[in-house]
Coordinates of C-alpha atoms in Angstrom, one line a residue:
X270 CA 82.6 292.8 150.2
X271 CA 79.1 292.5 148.7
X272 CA 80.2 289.8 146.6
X273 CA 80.4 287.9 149.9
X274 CA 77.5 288.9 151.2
X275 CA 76.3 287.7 148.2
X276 CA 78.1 284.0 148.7
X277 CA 77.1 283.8 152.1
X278 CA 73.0 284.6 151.6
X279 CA 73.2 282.0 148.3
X280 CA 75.2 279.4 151.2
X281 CA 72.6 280.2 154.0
X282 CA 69.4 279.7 151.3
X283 CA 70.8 276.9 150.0
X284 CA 71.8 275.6 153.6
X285 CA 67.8 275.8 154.9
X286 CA 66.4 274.6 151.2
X287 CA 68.6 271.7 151.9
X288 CA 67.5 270.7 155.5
X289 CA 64.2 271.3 154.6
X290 CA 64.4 268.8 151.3
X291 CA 66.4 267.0 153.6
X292 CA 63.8 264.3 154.9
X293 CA 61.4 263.9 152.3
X294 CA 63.8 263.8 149.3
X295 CA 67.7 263.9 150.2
X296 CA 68.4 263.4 146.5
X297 CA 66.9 267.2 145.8
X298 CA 68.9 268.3 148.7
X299 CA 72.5 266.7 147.8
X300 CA 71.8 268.1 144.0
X301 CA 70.7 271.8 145.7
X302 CA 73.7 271.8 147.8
X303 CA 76.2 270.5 144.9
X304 CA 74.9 273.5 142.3
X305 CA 75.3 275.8 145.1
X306 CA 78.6 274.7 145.8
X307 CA 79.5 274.7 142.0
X308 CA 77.7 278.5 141.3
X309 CA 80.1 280.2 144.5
X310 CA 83.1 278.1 142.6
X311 CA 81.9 280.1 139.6
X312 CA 82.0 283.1 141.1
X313 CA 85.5 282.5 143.1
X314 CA 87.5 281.0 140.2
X315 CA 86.3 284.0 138.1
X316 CA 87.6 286.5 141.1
X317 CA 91.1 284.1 141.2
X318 CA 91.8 284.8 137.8
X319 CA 92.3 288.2 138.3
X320 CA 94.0 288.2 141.0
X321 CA 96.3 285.7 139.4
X322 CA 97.1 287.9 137.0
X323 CA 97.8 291.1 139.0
X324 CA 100.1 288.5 141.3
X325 CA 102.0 287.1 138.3
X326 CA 102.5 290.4 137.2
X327 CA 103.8 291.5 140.8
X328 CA 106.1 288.6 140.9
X329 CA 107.5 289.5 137.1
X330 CA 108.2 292.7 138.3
X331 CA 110.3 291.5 141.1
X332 CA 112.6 289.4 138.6
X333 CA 110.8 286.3 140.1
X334 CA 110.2 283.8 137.3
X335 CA 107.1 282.0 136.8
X336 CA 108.9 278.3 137.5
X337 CA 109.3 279.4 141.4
X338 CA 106.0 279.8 141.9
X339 CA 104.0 278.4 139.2
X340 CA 104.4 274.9 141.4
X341 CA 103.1 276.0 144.5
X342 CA 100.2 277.2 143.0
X343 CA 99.8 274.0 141.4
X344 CA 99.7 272.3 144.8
X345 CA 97.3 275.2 145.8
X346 CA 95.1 273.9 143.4
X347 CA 95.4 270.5 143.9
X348 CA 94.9 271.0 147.7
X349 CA 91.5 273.1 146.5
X350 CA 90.2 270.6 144.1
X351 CA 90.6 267.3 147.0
X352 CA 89.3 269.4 149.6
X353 CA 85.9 270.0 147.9
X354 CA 85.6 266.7 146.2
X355 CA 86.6 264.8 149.5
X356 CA 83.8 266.7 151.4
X357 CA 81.2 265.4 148.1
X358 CA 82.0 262.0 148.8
X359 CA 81.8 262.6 152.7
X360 CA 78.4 264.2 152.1
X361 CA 77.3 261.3 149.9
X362 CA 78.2 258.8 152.5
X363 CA 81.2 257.7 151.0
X364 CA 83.8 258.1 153.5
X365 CA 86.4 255.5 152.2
X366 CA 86.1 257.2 148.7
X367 CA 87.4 260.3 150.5
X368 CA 90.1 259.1 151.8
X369 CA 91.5 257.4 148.4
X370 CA 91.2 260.9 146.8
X371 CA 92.7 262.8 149.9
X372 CA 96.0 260.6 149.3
X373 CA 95.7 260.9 145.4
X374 CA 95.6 264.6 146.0
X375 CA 99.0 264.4 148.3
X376 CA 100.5 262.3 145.9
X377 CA 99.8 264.9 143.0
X378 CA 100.4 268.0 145.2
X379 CA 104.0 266.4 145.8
X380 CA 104.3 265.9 142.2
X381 CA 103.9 269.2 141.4
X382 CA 106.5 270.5 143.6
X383 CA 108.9 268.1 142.6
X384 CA 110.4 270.7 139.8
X385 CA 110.9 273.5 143.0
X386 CA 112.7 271.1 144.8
X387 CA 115.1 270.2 141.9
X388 CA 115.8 274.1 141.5
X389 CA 116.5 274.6 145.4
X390 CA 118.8 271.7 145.3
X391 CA 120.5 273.0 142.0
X392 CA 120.5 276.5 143.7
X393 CA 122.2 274.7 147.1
X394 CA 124.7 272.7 145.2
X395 CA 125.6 275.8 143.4
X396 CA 125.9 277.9 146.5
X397 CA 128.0 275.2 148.0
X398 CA 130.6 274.7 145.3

């Protein structure tokens, strides 16, 4: 909980440095805002890599095996990764950039899951025969 409380004070100085830089040099502000942005990154992929490890051990323990999951959390990622680089782009004004990298990201994120659907279809013709 502190470690939020953390996030959200580093978001909220960050937020009024940037408004304030805002006018007189937007430049400063966009390169505050984007090492903010890449500092709580630091700090989150650090927590998720933990907990990634206490999950995959969960699953393991359950007899789940890594190639049921492992490609949703593929798409997990992907999802992350477009999310905060389409809202860069928006921020930089580039709307239409945005957009291409929000359908690159769908078309990765389907990708990805491409080797769960091929087990559930293997697991339903199995079933069926």
């Amino acid at each position: 909980m502190s470690g939020l409380a953390a996030i959200c004070g580093l978001i909220l100085l960050a937020l009024v440095l940037s408004l304030v830089l805002k006018r007189d040099a937007p430049v400063i502000a966009f390169l505050l805002t984007l090492t903010a942005g890449v500092l709580i990154l630091l700090y989150a992929f650090g927590m998720a890599g933990s907990a990634a490890q206490r999950f995959s051990a969960l699953l393991a323990q359950g007899g789940i095996t890594d190639s049921l999951y492992l490609p949703v959390l593929r798409a997990v990622g992907i999802a992350v990764v477009v999310r905060i680089m389409s809202a860069l782009c928006k921020d930089a004004g580039q709307s239409a950039l945005a957009a291409k990298i929000e359908i690159v990201g769908a078309v990765l994120a389907l990708s990805a899951c491409l080797p769960l659907l091929e087990q559930v279809l293997s697991l339903m013709a199995d079933w069926t025969a």
